[in-house]
PDB file of C-alpha atoms in Angstrom:
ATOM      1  CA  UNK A 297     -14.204  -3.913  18.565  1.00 93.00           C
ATOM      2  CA  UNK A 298     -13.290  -1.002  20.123  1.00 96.00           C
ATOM      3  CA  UNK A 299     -10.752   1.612  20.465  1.00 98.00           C
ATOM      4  CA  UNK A 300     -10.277   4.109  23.446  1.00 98.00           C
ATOM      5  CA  UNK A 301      -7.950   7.224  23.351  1.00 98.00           C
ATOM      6  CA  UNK A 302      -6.841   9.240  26.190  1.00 98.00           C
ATOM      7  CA  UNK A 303      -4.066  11.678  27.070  1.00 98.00           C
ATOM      8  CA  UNK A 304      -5.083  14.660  25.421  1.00 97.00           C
ATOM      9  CA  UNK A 305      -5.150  17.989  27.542  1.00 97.00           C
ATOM     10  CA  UNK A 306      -3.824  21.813  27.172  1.00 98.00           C
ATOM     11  CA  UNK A 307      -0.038  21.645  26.629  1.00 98.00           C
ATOM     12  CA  UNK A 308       2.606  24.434  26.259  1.00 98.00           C
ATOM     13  CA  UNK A 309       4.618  25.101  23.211  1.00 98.00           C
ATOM     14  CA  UNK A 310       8.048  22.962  23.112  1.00 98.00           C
ATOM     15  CA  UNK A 311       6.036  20.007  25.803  1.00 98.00           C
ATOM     16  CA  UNK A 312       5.368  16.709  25.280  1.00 98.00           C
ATOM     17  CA  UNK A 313       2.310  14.617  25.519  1.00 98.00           C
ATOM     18  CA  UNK A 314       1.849  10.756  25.143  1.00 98.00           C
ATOM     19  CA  UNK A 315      -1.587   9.561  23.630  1.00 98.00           C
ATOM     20  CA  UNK A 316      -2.787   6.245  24.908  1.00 98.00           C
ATOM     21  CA  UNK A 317      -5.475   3.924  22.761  1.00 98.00           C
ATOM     22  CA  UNK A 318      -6.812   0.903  24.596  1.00 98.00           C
ATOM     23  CA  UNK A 319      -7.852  -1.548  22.176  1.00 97.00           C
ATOM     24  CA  UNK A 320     -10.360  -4.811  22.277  1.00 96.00           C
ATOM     25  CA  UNK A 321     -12.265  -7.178  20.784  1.00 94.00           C
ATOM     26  CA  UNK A 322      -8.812  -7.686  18.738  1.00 94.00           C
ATOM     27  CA  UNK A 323      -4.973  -7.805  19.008  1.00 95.00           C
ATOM     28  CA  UNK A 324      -3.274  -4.779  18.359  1.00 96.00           C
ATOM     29  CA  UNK A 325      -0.408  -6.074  17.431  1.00 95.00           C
ATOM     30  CA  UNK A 326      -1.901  -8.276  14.580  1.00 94.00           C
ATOM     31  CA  UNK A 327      -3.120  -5.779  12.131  1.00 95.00           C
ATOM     32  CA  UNK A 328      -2.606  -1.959  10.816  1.00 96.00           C
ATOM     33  CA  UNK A 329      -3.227   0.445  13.959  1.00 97.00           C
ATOM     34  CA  UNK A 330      -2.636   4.494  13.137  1.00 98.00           C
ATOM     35  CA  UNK A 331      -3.274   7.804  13.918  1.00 98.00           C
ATOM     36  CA  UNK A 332      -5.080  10.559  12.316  1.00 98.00           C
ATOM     37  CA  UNK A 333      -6.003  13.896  13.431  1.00 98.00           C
ATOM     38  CA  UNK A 334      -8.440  17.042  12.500  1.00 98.00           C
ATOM     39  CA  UNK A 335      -7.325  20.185  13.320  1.00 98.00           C
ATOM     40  CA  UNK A 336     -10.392  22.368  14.166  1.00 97.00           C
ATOM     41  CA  UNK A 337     -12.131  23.347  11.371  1.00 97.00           C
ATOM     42  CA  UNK A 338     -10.255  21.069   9.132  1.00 98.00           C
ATOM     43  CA  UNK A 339      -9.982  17.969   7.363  1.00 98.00           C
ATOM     44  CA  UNK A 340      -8.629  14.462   8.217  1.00 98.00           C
ATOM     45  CA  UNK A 341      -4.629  14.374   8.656  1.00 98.00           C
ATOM     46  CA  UNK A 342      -2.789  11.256   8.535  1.00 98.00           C
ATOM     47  CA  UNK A 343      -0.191  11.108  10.724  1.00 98.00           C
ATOM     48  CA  UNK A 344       1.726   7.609  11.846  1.00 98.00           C
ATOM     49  CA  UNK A 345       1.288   4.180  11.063  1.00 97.00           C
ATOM     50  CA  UNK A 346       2.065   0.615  12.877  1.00 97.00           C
ATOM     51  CA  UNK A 347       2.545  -2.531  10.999  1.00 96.00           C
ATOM     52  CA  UNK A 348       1.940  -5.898  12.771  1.00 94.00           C
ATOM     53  CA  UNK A 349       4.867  -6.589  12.089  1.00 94.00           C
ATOM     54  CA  UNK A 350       6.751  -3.791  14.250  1.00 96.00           C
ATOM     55  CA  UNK A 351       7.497  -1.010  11.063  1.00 97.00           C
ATOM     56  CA  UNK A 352       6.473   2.395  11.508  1.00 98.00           C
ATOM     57  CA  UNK A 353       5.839   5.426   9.230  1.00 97.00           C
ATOM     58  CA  UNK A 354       5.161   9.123   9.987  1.00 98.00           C
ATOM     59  CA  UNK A 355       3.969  12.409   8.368  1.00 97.00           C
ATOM     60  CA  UNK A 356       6.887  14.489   6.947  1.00 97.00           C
ATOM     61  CA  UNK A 357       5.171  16.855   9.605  1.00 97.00           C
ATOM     62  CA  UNK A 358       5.758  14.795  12.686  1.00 98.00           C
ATOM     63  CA  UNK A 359       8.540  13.310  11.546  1.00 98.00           C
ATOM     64  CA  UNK A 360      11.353  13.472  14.519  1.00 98.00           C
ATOM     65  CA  UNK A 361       8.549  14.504  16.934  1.00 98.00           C
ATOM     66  CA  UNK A 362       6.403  11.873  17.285  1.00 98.00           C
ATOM     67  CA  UNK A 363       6.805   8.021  18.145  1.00 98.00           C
ATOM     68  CA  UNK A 364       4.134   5.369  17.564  1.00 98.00           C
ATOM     69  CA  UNK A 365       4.896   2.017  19.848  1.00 98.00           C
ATOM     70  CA  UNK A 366       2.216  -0.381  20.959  1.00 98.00           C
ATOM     71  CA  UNK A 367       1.913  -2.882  24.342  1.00 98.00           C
ATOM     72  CA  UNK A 368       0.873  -6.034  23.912  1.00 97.00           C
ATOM     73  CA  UNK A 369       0.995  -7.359  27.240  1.00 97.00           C
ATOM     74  CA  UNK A 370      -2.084  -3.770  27.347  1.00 98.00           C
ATOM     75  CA  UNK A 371      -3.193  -4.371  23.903  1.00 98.00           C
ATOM     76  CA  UNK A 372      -2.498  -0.419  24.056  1.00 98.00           C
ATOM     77  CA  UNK A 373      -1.047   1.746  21.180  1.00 98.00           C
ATOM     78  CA  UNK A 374       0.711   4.938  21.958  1.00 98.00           C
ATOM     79  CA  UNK A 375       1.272   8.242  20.466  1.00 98.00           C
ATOM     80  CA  UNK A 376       4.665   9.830  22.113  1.00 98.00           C
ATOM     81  CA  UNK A 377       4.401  13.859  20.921  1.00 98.00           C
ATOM     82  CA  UNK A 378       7.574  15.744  21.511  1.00 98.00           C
ATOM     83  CA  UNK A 379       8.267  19.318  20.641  1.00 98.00           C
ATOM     84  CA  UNK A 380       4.657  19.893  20.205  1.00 98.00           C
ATOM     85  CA  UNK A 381       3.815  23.211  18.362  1.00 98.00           C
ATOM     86  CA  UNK A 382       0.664  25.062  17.880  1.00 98.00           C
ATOM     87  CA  UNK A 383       0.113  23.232  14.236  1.00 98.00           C
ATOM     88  CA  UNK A 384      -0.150  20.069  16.798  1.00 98.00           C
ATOM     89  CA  UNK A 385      -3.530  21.535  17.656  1.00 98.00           C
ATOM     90  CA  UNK A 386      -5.872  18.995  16.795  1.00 98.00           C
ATOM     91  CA  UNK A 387      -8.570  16.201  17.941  1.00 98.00           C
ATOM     92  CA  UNK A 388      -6.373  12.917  17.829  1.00 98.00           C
ATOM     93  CA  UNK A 389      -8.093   9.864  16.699  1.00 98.00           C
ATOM     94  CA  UNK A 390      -6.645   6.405  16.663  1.00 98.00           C
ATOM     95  CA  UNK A 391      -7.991   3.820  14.400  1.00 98.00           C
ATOM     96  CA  UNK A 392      -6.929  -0.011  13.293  1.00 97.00           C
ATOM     97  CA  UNK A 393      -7.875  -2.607  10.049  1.00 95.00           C
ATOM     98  CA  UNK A 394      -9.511  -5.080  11.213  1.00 87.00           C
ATOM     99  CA  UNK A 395      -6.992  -7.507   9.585  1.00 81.00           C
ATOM    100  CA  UNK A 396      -4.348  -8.136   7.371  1.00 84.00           C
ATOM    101  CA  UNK A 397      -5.707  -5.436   4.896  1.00 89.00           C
ATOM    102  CA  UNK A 398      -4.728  -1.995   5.230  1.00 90.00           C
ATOM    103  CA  UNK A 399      -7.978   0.168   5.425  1.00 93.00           C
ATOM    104  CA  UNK A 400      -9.104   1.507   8.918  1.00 96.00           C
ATOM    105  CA  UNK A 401     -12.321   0.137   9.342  1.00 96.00           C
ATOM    106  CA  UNK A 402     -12.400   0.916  13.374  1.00 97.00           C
ATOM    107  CA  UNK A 403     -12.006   4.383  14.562  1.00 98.00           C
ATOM    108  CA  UNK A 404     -12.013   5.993  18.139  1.00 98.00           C
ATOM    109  CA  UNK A 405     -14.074   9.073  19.428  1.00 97.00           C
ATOM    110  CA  UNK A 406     -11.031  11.283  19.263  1.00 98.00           C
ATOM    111  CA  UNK A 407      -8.919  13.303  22.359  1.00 98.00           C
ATOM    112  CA  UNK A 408      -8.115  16.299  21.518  1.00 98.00           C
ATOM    113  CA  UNK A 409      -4.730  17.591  22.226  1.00 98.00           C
ATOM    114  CA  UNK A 410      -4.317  21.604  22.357  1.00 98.00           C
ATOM    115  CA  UNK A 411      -1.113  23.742  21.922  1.00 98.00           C
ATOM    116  CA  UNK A 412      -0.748  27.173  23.719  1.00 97.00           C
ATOM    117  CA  UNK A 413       0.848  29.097  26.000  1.00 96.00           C
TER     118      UNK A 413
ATOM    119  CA  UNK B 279       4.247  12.145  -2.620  1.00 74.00           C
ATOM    120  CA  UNK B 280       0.839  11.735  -3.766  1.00 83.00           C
ATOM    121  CA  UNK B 281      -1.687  14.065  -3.003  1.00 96.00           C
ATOM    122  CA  UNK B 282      -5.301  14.141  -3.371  1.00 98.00           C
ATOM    123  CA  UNK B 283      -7.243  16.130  -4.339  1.00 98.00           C
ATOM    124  CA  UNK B 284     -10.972  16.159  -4.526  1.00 98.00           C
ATOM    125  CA  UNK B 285     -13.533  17.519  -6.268  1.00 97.00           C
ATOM    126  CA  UNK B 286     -16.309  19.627  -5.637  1.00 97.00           C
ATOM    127  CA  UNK B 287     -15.148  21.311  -2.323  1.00 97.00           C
ATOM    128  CA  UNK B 288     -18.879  21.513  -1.769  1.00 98.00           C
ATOM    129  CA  UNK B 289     -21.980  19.906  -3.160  1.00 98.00           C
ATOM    130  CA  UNK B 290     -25.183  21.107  -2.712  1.00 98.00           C
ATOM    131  CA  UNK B 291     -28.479  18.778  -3.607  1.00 98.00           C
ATOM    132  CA  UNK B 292     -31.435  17.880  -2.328  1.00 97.00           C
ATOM    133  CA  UNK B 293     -32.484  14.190  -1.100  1.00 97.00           C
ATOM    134  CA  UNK B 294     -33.182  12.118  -4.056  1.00 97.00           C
ATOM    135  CA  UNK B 295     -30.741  13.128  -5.700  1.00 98.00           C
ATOM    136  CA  UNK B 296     -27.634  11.465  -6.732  1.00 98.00           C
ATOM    137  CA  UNK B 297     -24.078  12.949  -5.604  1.00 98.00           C
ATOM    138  CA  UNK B 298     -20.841  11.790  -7.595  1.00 98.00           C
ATOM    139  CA  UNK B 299     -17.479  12.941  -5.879  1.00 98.00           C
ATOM    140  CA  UNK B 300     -14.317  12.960  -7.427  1.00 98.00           C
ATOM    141  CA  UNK B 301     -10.728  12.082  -6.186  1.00 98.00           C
ATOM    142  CA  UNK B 302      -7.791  12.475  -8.012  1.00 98.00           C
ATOM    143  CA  UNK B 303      -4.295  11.397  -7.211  1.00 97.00           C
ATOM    144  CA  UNK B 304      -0.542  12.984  -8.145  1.00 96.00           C
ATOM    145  CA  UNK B 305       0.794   9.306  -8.338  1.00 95.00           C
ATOM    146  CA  UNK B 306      -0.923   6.369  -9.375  1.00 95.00           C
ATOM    147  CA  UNK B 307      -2.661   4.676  -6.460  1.00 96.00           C
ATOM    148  CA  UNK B 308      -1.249   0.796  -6.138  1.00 93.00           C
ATOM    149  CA  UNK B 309      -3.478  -2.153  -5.795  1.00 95.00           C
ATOM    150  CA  UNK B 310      -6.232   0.176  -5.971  1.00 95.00           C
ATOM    151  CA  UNK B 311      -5.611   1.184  -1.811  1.00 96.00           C
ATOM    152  CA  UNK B 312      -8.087   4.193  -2.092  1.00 97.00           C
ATOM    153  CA  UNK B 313     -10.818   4.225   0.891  1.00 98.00           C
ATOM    154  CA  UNK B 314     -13.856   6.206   1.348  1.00 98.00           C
ATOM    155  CA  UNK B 315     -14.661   7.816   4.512  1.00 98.00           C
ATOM    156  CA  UNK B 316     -17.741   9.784   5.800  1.00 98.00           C
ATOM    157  CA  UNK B 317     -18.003  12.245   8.634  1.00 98.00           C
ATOM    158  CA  UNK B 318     -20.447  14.367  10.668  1.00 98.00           C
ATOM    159  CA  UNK B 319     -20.174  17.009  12.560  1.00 96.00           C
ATOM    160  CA  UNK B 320     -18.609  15.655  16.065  1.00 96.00           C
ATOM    161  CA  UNK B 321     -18.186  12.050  15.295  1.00 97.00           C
ATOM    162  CA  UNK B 322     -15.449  10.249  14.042  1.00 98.00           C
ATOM    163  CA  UNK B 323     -14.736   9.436  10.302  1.00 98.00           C
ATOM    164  CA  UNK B 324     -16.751   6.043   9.258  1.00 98.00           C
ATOM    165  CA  UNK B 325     -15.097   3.578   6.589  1.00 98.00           C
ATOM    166  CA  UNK B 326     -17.670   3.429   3.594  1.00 98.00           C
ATOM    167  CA  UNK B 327     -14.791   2.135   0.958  1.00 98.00           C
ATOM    168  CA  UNK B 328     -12.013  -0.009   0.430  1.00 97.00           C
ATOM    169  CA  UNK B 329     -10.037  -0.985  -2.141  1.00 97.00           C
ATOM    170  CA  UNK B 330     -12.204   1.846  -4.412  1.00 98.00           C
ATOM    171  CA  UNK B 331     -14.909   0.107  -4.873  1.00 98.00           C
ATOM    172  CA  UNK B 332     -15.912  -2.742  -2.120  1.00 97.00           C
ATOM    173  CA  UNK B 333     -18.434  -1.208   0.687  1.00 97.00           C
ATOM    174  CA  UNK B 334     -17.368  -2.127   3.918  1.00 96.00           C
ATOM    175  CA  UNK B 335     -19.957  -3.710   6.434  1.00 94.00           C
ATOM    176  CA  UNK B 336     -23.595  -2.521   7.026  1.00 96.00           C
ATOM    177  CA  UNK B 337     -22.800   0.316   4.587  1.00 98.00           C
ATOM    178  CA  UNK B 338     -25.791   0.746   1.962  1.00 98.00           C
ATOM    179  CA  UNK B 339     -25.640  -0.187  -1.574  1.00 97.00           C
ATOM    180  CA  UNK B 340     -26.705   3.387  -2.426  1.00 98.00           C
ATOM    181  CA  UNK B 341     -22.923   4.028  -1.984  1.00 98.00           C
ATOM    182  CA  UNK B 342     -20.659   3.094  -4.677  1.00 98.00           C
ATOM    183  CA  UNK B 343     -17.305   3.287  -5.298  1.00 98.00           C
ATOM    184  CA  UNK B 344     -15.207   3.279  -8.599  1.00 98.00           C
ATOM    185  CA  UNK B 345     -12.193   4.150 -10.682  1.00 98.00           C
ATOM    186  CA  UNK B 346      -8.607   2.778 -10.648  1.00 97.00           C
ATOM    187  CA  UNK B 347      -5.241   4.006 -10.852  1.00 95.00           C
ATOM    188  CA  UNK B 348      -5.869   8.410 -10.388  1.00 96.00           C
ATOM    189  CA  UNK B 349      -8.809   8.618 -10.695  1.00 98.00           C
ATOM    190  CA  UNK B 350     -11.560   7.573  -8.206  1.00 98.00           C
ATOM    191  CA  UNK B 351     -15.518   8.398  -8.098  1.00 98.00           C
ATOM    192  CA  UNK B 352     -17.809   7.988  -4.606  1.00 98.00           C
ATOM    193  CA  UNK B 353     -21.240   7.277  -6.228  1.00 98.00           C
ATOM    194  CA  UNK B 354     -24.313   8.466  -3.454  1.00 98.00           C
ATOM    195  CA  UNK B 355     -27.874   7.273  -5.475  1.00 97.00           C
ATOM    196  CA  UNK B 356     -30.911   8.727  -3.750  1.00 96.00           C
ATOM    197  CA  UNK B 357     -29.600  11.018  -1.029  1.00 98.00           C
ATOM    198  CA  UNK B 358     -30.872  10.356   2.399  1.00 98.00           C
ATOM    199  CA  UNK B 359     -30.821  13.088   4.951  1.00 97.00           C
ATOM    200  CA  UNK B 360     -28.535  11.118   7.009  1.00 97.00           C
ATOM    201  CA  UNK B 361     -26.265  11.510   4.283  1.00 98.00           C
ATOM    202  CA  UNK B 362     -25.656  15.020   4.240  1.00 98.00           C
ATOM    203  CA  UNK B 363     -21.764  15.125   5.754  1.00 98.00           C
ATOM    204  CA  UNK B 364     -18.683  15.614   4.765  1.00 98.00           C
ATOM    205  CA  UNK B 365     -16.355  12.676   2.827  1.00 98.00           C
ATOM    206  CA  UNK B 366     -12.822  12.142   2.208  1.00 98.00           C
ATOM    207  CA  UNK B 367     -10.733   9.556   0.125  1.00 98.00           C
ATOM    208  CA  UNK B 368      -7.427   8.366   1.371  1.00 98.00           C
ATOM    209  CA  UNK B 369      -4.918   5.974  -0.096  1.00 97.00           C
ATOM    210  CA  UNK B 370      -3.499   3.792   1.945  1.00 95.00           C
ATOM    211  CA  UNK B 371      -0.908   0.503   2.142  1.00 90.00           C
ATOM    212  CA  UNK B 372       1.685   2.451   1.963  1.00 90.00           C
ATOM    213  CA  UNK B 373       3.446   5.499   3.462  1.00 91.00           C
ATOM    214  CA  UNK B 374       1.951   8.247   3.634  1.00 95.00           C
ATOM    215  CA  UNK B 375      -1.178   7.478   3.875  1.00 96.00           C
ATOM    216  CA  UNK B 376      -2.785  10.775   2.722  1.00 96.00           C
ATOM    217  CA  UNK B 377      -6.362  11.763   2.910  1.00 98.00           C
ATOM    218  CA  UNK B 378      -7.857  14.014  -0.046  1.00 98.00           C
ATOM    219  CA  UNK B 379      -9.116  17.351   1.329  1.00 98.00           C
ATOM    220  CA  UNK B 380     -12.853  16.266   1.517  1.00 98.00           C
ATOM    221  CA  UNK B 381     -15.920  17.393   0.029  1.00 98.00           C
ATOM    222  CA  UNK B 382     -19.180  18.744   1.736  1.00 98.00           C
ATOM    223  CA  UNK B 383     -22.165  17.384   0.534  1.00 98.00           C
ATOM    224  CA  UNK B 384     -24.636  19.850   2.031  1.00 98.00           C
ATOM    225  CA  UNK B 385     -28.615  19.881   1.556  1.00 97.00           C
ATOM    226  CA  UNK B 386     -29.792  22.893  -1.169  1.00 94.00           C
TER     227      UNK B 386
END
């Protein structure tokens, strides 16, 4: 198993940004796949969440902002970030179960994704 | 929402020694969906945990997991050096799925 992000870079205030996470050794549309991130200097933020079965939850603090949606036919998983502020500052990391249970036992080696003018 | 919160912010002990970390949650935590997760410095988090007290693959039996409902205990027997990091709990299963703040478990 193994998860890939890229996408990150230096982004303005107000820009948008769309992480990618290349998946395999599974299906990413058969188990849990989310994102966290770690602003620098801090601890582990959870912020979206894909079902298998298509539902999709977000942080109250990306809420509006941010869009998880996965390919299939790429075994990809995306990360659309809209209206990105400096808060958004932050190494992104993608990570899936590795099953029907919920727990992310498969993690990426981050992008990170920074916010300034 | 539930929030975590754990406890100490920072432990300091020598290898040997045992380290007991605490996580408490606002809101009881259903079906027991806590996780454990390690982390040094420039790596990405590692699963220890799930379902608060079942060690996930090729993770040592020194690590131990326990509690139920709010309150949850990450159980370290005989410190290694490679163990000196920094660990967080997170419920999961349903949204959100927060993470607890983390504790340091540095080496006195």
């Amino acid at each position: 198993v193994q998860l890939v992000e890229t996408g990150g870079g230096l982004i303005q205030p107000g820009g948008s940004l769309r992480l990618s996470c290349a998946a395999s050794g599974f299906t990413v549309s058969s188990t849990y796949m989310s994102w966290v991130r770690q602003a620098p200097g801090k601890g582990l933020e959870w912020v979206s969440v894909m079902y298998s079965g298509g539902n999709t939850y977000y942080a109250d603090s990306v809420k509006g902002r941010f869009t998880i949606s996965r390919d299939t036919s790429k075994n990809t998983v995306y990360l659309q970030m809209n209206s990105l502020r400096a808060e958004d500052t932050a190494v992104y990391y993608c990570a899936s179960s590795s099953g029907w249970y919920p727990s992310l036992d498969f993690w990426g080696q981050g992008t990170l994704v920074t916010v300034s003018s | 929402e539930s929030v975590l919160t754990q406890s100490p912010g920072t432990l300091s002990l020598s290898p040997g020694e045992r380290a007991t970390l605490s996580c408490r949650a606002s809101q009881s935590v259903s079906r027991n969906y806590l996780a454990w997760y390690q982390q040094k410095p420039g790596q990405a988090p590692r699963l220890l945990i799930f379902g608060a007290s079942s060690r996930a693959t090729g993770i040592p039996d020194r690590f131990s997991g326990s509690g139920s409902g709010t309150d949850f205990t990450l159980t370290i027997n005989r410190l290694e050096p490679e163990d000196f990091a920094v660990y967080y709990c997170q419920r999961y299963g349903s949204s959100p799925w927060t993470f607890g703040q983390g504790t340091k478990v540095e080496m006195k």
